[in-house]
Short mmCIF file of N, CA and C (backbone and C1' of nucleotides) in Angstrom, two decimals:
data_model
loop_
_atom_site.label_atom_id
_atom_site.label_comp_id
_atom_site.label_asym_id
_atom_site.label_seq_id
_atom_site.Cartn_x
_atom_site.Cartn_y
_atom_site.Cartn_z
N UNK A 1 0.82 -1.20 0.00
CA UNK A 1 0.00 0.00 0.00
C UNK A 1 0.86 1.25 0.00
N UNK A 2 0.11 2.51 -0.52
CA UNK A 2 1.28 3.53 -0.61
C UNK A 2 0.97 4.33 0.89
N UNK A 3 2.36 4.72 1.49
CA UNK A 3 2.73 5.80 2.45
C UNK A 3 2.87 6.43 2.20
N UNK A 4 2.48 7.38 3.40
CA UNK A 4 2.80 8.62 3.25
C UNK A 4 4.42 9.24 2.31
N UNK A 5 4.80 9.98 1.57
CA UNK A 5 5.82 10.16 0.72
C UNK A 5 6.62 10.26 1.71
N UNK A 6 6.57 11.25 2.64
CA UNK A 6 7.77 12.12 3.63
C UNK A 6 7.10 12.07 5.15
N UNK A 7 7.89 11.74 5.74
CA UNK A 7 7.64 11.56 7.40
C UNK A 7 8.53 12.68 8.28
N UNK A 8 8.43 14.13 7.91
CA UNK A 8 8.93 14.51 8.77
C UNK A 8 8.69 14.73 10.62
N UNK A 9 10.11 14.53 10.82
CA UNK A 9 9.63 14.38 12.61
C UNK A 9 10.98 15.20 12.93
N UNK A 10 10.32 15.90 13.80
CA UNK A 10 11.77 16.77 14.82
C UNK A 10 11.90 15.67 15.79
N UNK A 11 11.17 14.62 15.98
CA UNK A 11 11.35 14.17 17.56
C UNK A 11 11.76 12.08 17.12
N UNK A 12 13.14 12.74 16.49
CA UNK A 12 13.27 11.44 16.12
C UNK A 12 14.82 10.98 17.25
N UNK A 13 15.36 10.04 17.29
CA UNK A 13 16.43 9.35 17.89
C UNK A 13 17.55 10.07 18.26
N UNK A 14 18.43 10.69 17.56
CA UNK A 14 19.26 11.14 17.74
C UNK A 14 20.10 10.75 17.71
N UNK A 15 20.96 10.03 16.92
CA UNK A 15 22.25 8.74 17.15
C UNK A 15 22.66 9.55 17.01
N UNK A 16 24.59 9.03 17.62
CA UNK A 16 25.51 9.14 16.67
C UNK A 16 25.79 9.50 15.33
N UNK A 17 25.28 8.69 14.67
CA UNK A 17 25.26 9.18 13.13
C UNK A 17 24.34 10.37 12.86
N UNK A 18 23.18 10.11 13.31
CA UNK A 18 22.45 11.31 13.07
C UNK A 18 22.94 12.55 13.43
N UNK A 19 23.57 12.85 15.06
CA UNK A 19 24.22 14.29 14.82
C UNK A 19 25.83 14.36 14.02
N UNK A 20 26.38 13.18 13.94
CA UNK A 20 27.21 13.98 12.80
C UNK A 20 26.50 14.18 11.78
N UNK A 21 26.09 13.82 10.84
CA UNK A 21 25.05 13.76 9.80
C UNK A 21 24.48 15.59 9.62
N UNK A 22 23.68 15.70 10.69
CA UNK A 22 23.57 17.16 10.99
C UNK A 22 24.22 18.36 10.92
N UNK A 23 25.30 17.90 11.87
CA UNK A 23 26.58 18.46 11.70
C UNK A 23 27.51 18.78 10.87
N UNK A 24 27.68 17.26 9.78
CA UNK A 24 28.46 17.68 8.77
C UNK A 24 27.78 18.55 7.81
N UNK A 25 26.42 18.41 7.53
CA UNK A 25 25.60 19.35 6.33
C UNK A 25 25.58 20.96 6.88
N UNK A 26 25.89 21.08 8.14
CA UNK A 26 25.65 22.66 8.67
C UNK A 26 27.04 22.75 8.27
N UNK A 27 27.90 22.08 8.04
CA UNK A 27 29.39 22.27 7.89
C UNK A 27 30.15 22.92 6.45
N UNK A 28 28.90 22.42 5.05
CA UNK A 28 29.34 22.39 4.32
C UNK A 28 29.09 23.99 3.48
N UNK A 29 30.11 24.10 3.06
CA UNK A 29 30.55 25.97 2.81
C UNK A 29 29.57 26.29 1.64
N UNK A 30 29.01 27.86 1.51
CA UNK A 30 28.38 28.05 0.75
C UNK A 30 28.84 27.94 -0.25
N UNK A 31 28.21 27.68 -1.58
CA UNK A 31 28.40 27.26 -2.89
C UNK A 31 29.53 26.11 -3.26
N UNK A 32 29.58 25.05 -2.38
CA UNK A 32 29.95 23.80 -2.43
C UNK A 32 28.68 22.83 -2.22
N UNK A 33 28.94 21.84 -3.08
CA UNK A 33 27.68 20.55 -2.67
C UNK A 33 28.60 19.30 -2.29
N UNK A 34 27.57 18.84 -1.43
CA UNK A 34 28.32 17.44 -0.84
C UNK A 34 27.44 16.45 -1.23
N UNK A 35 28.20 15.23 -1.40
CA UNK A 35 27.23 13.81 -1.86
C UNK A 35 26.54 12.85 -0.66
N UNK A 36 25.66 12.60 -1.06
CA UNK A 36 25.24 11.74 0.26
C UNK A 36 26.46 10.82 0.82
N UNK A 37 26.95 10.16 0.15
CA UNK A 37 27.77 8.76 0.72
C UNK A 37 29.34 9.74 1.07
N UNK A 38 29.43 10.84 0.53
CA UNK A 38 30.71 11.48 0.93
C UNK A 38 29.82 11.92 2.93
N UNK A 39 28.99 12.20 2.78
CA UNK A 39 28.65 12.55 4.62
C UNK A 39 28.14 11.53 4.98
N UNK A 40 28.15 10.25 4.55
CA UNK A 40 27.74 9.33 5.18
C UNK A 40 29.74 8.83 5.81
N UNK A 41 30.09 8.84 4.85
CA UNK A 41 31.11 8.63 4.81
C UNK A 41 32.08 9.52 6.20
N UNK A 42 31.94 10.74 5.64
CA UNK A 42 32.69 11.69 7.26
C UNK A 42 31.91 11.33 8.38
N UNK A 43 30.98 10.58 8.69
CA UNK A 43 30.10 10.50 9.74
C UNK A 43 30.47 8.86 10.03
N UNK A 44 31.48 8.35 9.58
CA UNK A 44 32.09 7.04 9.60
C UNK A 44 30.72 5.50 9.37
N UNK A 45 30.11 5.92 8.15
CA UNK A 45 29.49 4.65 7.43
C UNK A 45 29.75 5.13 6.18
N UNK A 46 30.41 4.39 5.25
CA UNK A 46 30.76 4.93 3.95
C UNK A 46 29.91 4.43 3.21
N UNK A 47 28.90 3.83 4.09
CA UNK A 47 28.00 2.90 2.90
C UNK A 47 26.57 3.24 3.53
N UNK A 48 26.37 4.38 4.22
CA UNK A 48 25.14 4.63 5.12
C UNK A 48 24.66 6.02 4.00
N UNK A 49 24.49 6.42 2.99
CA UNK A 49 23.81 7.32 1.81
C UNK A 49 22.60 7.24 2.14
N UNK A 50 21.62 6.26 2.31
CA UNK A 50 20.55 5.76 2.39
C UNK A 50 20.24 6.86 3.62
N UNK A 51 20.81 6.48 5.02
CA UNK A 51 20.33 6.72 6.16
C UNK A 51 20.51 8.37 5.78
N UNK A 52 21.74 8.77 5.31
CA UNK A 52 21.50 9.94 5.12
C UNK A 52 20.41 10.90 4.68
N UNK A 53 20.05 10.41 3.35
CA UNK A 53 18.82 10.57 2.95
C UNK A 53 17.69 10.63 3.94
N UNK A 54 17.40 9.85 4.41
CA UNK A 54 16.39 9.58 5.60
C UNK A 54 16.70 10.54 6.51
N UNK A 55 17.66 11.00 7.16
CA UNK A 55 18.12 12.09 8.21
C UNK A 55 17.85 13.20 7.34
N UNK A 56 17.84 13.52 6.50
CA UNK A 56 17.81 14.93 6.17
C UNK A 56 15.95 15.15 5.72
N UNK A 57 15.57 14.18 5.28
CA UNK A 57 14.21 14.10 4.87
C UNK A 57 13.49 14.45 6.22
N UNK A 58 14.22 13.88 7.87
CA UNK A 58 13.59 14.04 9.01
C UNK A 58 14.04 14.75 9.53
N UNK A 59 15.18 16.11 9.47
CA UNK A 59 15.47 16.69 10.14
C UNK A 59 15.57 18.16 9.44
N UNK A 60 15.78 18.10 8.00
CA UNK A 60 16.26 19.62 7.17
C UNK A 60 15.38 20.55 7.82
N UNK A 61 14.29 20.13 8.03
CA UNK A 61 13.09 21.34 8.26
C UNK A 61 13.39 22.04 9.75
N UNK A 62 12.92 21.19 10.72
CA UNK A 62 13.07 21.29 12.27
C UNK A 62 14.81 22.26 12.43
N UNK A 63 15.38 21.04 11.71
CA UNK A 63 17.23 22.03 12.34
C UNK A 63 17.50 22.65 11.14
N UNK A 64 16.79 23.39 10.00
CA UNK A 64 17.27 24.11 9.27
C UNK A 64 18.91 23.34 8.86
N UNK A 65 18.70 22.71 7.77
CA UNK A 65 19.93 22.61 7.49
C UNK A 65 20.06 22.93 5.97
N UNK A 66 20.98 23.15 5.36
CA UNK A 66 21.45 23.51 4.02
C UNK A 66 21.28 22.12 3.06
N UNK A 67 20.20 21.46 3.31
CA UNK A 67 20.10 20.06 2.38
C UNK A 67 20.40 20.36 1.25
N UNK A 68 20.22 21.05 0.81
CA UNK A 68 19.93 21.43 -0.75
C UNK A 68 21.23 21.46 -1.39
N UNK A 69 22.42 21.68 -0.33
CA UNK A 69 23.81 21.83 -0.79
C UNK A 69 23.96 19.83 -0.88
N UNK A 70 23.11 18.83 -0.90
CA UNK A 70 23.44 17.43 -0.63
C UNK A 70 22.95 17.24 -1.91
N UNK A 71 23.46 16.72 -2.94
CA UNK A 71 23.20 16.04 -4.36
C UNK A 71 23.69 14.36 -4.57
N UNK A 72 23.44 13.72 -4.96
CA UNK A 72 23.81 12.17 -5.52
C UNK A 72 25.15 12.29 -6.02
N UNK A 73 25.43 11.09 -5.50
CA UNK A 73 26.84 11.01 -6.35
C UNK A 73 27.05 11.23 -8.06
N UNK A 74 25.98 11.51 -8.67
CA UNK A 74 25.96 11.35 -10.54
C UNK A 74 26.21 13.05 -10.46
N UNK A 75 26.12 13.60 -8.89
CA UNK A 75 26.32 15.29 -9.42
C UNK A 75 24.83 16.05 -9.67
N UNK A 76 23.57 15.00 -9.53
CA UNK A 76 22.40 15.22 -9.84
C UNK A 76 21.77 15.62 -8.38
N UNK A 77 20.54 16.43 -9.10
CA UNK A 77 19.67 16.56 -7.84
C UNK A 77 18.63 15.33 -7.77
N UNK A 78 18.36 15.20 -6.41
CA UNK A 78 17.34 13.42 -6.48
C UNK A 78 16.12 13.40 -6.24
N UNK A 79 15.62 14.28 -6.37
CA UNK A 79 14.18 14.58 -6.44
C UNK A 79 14.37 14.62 -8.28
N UNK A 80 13.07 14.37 -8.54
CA UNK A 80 12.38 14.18 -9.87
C UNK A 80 11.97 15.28 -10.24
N UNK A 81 12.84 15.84 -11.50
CA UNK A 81 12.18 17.46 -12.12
C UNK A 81 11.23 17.47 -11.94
N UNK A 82 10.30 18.89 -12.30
CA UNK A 82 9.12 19.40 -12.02
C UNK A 82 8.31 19.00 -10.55
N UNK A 83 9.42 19.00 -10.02
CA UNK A 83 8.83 18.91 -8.63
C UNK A 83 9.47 20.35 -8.13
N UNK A 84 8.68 20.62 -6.88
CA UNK A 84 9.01 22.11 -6.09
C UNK A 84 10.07 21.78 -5.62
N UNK A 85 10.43 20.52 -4.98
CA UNK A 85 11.95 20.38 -4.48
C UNK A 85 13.17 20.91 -5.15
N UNK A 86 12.75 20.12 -6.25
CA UNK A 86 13.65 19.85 -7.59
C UNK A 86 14.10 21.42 -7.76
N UNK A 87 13.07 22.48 -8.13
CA UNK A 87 13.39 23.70 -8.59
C UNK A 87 14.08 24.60 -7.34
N UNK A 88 13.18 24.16 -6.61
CA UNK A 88 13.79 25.21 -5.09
C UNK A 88 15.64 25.12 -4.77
N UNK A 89 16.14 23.63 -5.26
CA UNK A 89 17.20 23.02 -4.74
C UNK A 89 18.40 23.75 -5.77
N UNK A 90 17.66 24.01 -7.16
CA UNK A 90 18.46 24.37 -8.35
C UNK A 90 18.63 25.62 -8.21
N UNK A 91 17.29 26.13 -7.60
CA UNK A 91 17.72 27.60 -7.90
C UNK A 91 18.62 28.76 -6.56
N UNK A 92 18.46 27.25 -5.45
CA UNK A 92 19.26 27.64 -4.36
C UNK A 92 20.61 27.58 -4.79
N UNK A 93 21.00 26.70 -5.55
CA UNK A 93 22.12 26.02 -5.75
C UNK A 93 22.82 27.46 -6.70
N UNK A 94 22.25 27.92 -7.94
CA UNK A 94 22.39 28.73 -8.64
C UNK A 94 23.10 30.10 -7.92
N UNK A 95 22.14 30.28 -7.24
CA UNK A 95 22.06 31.45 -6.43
C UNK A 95 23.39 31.22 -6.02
N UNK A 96 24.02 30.46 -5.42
CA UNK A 96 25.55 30.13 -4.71
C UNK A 96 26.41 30.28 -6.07
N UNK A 97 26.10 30.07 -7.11
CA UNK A 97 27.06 30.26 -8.25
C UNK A 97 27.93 28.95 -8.59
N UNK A 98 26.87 27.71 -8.26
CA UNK A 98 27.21 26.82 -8.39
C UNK A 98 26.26 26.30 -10.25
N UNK A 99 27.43 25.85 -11.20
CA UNK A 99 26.78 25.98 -12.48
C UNK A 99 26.05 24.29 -12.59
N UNK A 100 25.68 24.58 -13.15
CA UNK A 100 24.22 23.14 -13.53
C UNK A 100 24.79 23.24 -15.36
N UNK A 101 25.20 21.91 -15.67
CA UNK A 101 25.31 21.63 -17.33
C UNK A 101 24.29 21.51 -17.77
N UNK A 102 24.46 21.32 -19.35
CA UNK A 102 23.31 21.10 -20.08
C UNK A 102 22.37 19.78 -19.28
N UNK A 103 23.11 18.83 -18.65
CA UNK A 103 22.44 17.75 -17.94
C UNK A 103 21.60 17.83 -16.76
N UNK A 104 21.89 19.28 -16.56
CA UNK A 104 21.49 19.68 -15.51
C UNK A 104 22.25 18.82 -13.62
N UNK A 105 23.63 18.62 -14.44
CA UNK A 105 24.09 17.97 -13.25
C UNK A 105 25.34 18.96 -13.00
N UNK A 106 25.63 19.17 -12.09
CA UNK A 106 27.19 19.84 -11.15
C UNK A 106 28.36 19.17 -11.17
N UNK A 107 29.16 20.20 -11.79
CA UNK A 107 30.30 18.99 -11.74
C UNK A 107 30.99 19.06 -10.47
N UNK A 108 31.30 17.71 -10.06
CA UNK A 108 32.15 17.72 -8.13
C UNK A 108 32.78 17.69 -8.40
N UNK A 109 34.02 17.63 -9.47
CA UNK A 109 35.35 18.26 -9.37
C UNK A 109 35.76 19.73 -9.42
N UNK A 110 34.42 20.56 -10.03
CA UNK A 110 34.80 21.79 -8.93
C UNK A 110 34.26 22.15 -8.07
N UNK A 111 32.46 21.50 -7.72
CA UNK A 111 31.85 22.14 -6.96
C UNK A 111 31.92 21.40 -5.43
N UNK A 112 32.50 20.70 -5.76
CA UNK A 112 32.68 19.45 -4.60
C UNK A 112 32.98 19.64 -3.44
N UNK A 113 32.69 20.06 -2.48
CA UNK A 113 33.06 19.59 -0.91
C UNK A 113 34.49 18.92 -0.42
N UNK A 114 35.37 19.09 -0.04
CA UNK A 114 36.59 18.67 0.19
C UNK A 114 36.78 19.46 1.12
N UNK A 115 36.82 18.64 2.23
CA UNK A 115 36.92 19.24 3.77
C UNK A 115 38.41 20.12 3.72
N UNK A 116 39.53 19.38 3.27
CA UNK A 116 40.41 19.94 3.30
C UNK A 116 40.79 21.50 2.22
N UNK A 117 39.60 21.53 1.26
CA UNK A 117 39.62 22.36 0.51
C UNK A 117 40.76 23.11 -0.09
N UNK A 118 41.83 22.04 -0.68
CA UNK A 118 43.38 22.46 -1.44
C UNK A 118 42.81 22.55 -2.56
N UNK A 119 42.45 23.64 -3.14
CA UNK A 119 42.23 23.31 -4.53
C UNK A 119 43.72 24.47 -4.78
N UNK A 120 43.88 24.60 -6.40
CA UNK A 120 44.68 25.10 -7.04
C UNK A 120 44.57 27.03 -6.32
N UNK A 121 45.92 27.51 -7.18
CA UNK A 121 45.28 28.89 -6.62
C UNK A 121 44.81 29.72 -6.69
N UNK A 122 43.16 29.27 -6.95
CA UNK A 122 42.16 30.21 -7.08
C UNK A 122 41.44 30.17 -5.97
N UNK A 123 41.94 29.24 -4.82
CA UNK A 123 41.25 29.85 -3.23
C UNK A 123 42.04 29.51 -2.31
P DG B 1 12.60 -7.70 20.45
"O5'" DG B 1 12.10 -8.27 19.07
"C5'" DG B 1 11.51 -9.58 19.08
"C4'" DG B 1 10.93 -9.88 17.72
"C3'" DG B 1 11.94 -9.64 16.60
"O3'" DG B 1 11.78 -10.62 15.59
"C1'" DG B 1 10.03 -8.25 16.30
P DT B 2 12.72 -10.73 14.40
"O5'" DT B 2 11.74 -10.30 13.21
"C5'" DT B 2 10.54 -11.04 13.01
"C4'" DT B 2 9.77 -10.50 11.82
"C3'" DT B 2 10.61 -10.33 10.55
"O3'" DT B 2 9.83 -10.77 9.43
"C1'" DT B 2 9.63 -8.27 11.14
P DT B 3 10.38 -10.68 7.94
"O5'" DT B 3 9.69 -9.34 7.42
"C5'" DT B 3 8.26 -9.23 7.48
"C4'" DT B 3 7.79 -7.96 6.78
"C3'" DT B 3 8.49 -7.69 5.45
"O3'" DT B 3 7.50 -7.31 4.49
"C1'" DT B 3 8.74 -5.84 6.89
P DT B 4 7.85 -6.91 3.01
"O5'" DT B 4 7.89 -5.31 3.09
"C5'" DT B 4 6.74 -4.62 3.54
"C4'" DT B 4 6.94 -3.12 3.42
"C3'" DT B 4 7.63 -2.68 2.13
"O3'" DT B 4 6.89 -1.62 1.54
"C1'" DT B 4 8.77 -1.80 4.02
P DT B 5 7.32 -1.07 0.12
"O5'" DT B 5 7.96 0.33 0.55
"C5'" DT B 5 7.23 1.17 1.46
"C4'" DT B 5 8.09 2.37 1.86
"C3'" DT B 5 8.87 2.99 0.69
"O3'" DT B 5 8.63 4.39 0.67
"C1'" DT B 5 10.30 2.59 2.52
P DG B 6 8.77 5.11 -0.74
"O5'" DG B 6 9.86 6.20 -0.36
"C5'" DG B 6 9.73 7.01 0.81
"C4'" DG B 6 11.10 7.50 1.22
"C3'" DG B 6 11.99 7.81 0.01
"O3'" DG B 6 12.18 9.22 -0.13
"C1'" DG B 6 13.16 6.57 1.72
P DA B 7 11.81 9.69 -1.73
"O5'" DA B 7 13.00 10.60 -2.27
"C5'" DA B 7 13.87 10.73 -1.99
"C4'" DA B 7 15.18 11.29 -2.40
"C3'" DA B 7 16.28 10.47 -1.74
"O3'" DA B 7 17.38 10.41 -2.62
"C1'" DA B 7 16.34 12.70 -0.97
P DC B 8 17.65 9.04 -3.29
"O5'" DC B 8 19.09 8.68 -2.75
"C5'" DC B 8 19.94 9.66 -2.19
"C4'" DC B 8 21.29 9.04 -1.91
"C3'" DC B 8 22.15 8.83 -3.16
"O3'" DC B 8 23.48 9.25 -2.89
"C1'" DC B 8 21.90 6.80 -2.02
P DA B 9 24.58 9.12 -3.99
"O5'" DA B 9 25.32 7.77 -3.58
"C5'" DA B 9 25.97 7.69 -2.32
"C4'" DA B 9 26.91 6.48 -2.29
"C3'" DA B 9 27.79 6.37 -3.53
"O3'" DA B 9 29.08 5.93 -3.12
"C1'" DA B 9 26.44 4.44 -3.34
P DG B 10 30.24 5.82 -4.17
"O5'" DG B 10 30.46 4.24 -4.22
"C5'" DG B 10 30.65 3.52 -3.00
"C4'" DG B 10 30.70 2.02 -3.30
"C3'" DG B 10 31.60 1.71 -4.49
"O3'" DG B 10 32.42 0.59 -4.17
"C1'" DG B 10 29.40 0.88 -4.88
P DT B 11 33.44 0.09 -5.27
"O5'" DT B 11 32.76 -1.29 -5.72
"C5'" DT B 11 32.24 -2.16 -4.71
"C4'" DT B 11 31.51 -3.35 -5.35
"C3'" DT B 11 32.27 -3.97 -6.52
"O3'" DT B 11 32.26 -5.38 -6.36
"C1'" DT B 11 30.07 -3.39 -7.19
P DA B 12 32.95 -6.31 -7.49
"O5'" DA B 12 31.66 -6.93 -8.21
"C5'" DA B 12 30.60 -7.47 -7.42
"C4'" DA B 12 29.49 -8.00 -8.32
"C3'" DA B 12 30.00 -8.83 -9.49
"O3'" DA B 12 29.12 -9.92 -9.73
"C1'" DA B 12 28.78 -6.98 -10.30
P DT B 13 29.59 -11.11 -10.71
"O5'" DT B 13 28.59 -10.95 -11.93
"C5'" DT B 13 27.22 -10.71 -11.67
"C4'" DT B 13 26.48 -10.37 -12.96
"C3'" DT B 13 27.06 -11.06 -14.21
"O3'" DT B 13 26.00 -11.56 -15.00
"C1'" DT B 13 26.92 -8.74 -14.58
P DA C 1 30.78 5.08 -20.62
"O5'" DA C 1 29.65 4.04 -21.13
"C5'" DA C 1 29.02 4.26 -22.38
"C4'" DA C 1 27.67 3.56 -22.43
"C3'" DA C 1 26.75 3.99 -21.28
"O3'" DA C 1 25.41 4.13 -21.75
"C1'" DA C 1 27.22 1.65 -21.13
P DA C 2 24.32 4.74 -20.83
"O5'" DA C 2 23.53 3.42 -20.37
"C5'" DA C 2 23.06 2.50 -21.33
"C4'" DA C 2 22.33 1.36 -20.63
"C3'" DA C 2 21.47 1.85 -19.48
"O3'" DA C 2 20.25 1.13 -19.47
"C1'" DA C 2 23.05 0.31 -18.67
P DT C 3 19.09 1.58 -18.42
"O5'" DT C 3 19.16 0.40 -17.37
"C5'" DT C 3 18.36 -0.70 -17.55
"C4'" DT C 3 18.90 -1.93 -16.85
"C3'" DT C 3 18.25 -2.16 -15.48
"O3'" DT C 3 17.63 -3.44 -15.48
"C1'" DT C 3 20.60 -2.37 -15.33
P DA C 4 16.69 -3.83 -14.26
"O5'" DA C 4 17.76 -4.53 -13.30
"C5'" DA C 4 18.62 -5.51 -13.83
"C4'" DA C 4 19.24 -6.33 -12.71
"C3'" DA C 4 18.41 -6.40 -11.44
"O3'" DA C 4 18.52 -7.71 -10.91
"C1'" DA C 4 20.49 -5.29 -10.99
P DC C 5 17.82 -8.18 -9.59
"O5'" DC C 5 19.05 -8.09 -8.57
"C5'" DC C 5 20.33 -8.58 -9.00
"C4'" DC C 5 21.37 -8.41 -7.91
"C3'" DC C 5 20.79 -8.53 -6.50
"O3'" DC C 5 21.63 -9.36 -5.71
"C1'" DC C 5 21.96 -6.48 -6.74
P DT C 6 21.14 -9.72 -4.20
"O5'" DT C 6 22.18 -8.85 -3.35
"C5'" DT C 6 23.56 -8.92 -3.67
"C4'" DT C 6 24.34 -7.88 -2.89
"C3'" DT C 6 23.99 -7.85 -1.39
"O3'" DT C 6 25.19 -7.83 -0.64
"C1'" DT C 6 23.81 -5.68 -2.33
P DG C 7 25.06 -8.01 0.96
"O5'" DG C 7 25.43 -6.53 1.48
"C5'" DG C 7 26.67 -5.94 1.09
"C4'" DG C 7 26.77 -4.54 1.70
"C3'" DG C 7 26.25 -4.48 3.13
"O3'" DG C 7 27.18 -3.80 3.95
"C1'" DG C 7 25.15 -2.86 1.79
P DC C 8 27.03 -4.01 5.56
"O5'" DC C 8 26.51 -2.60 6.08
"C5'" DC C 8 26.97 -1.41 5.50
"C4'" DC C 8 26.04 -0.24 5.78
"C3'" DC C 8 25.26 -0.38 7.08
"O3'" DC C 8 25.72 0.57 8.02
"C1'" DC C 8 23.88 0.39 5.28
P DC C 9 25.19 0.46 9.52
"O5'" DC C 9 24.05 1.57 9.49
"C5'" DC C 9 24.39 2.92 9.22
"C4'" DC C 9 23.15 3.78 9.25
"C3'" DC C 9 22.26 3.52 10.45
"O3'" DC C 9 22.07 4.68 11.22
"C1'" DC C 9 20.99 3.56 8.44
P DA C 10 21.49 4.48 12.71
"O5'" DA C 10 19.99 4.98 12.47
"C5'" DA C 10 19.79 6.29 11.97
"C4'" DA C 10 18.33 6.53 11.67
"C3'" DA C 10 17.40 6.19 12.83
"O3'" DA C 10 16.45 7.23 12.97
"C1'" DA C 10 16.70 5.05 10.87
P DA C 11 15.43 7.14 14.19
"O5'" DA C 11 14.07 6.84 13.40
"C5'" DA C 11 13.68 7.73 12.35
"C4'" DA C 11 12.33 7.35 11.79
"C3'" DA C 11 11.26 7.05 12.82
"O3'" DA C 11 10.04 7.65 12.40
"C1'" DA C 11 11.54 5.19 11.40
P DA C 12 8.77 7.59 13.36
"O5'" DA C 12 7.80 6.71 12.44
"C5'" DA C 12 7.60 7.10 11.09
"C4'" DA C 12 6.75 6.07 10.36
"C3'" DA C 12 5.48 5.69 11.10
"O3'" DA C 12 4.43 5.58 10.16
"C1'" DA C 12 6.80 3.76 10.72
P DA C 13 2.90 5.32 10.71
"O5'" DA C 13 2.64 3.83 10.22
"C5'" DA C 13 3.05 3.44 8.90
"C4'" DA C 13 2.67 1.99 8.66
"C3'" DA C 13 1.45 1.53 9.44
"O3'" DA C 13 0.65 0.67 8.64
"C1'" DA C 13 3.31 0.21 10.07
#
DNA sequence: GTTTTGACAGTAT
DNA sequence: AATACTGCCAAAA
């Protein structure tokens, strides 16, 4: 049977993972995007993307977090065009001066998240 | 307690 | 290259 789409709850568990999870997305610098399995990953499950997903679906709202800076590893946004997500996420993303290709995907080799942030010297 | 779902990722075929 | 399968996390039914 179909469920409800989205279950948001402020009054969920709180693990471990979940506040890094939190933590790392409040972390990530404006006009950089991070991949799910890259903060699943700093939050020590490199294979926890999934749960991520799920944490941000139950928490972006309540703790205000910058979800929108979180894209799929293809560089894509994961909501399904013509959805309000979809546009809200692009045009947040834009707004940061982060560019979208003809594919409408970001490239993470420049827009990418890298905690250590060495890029060449243009920063 | 088990099953299903959800904004995923990596590997295998 | 494109699909399928598996791994992992948390919450609701």
């Amino acid at each position: 049977m179909i469920q409800p789409l989205s279950r948001p709850q402020s009054d969920i568990k709180m693990t471990d993972f979940t506040k890094q999870v939190i933590t790392l997305v409040k972390k990530i610098p404006k006009g950089k995007v991070a991949t799910y399995g890259q903060i699943a990953a700093l939050a020590g499950k490199s294979h926890a993307a999934r749960g991520v997903g799920w944490i941000l679906n139950s928490c972006a709202k309540p703790y205000k977090l910058p979800w929108q800076r979180v894209i799929n590893s293809k560089g894509k946004i994961s909501f399904h065009k013509s959805t309000a997500e979809y546009r809200n996420q692009k045009r947040f993303l834009q707004k940061e001066r982060v560019k979208f290709t003809a594919d409408d995907s970001v490239d993470l080799s420049q827009f990418g998240w890298k905690k250590k942030a060495r890029l060449p010297s243009g920063w």
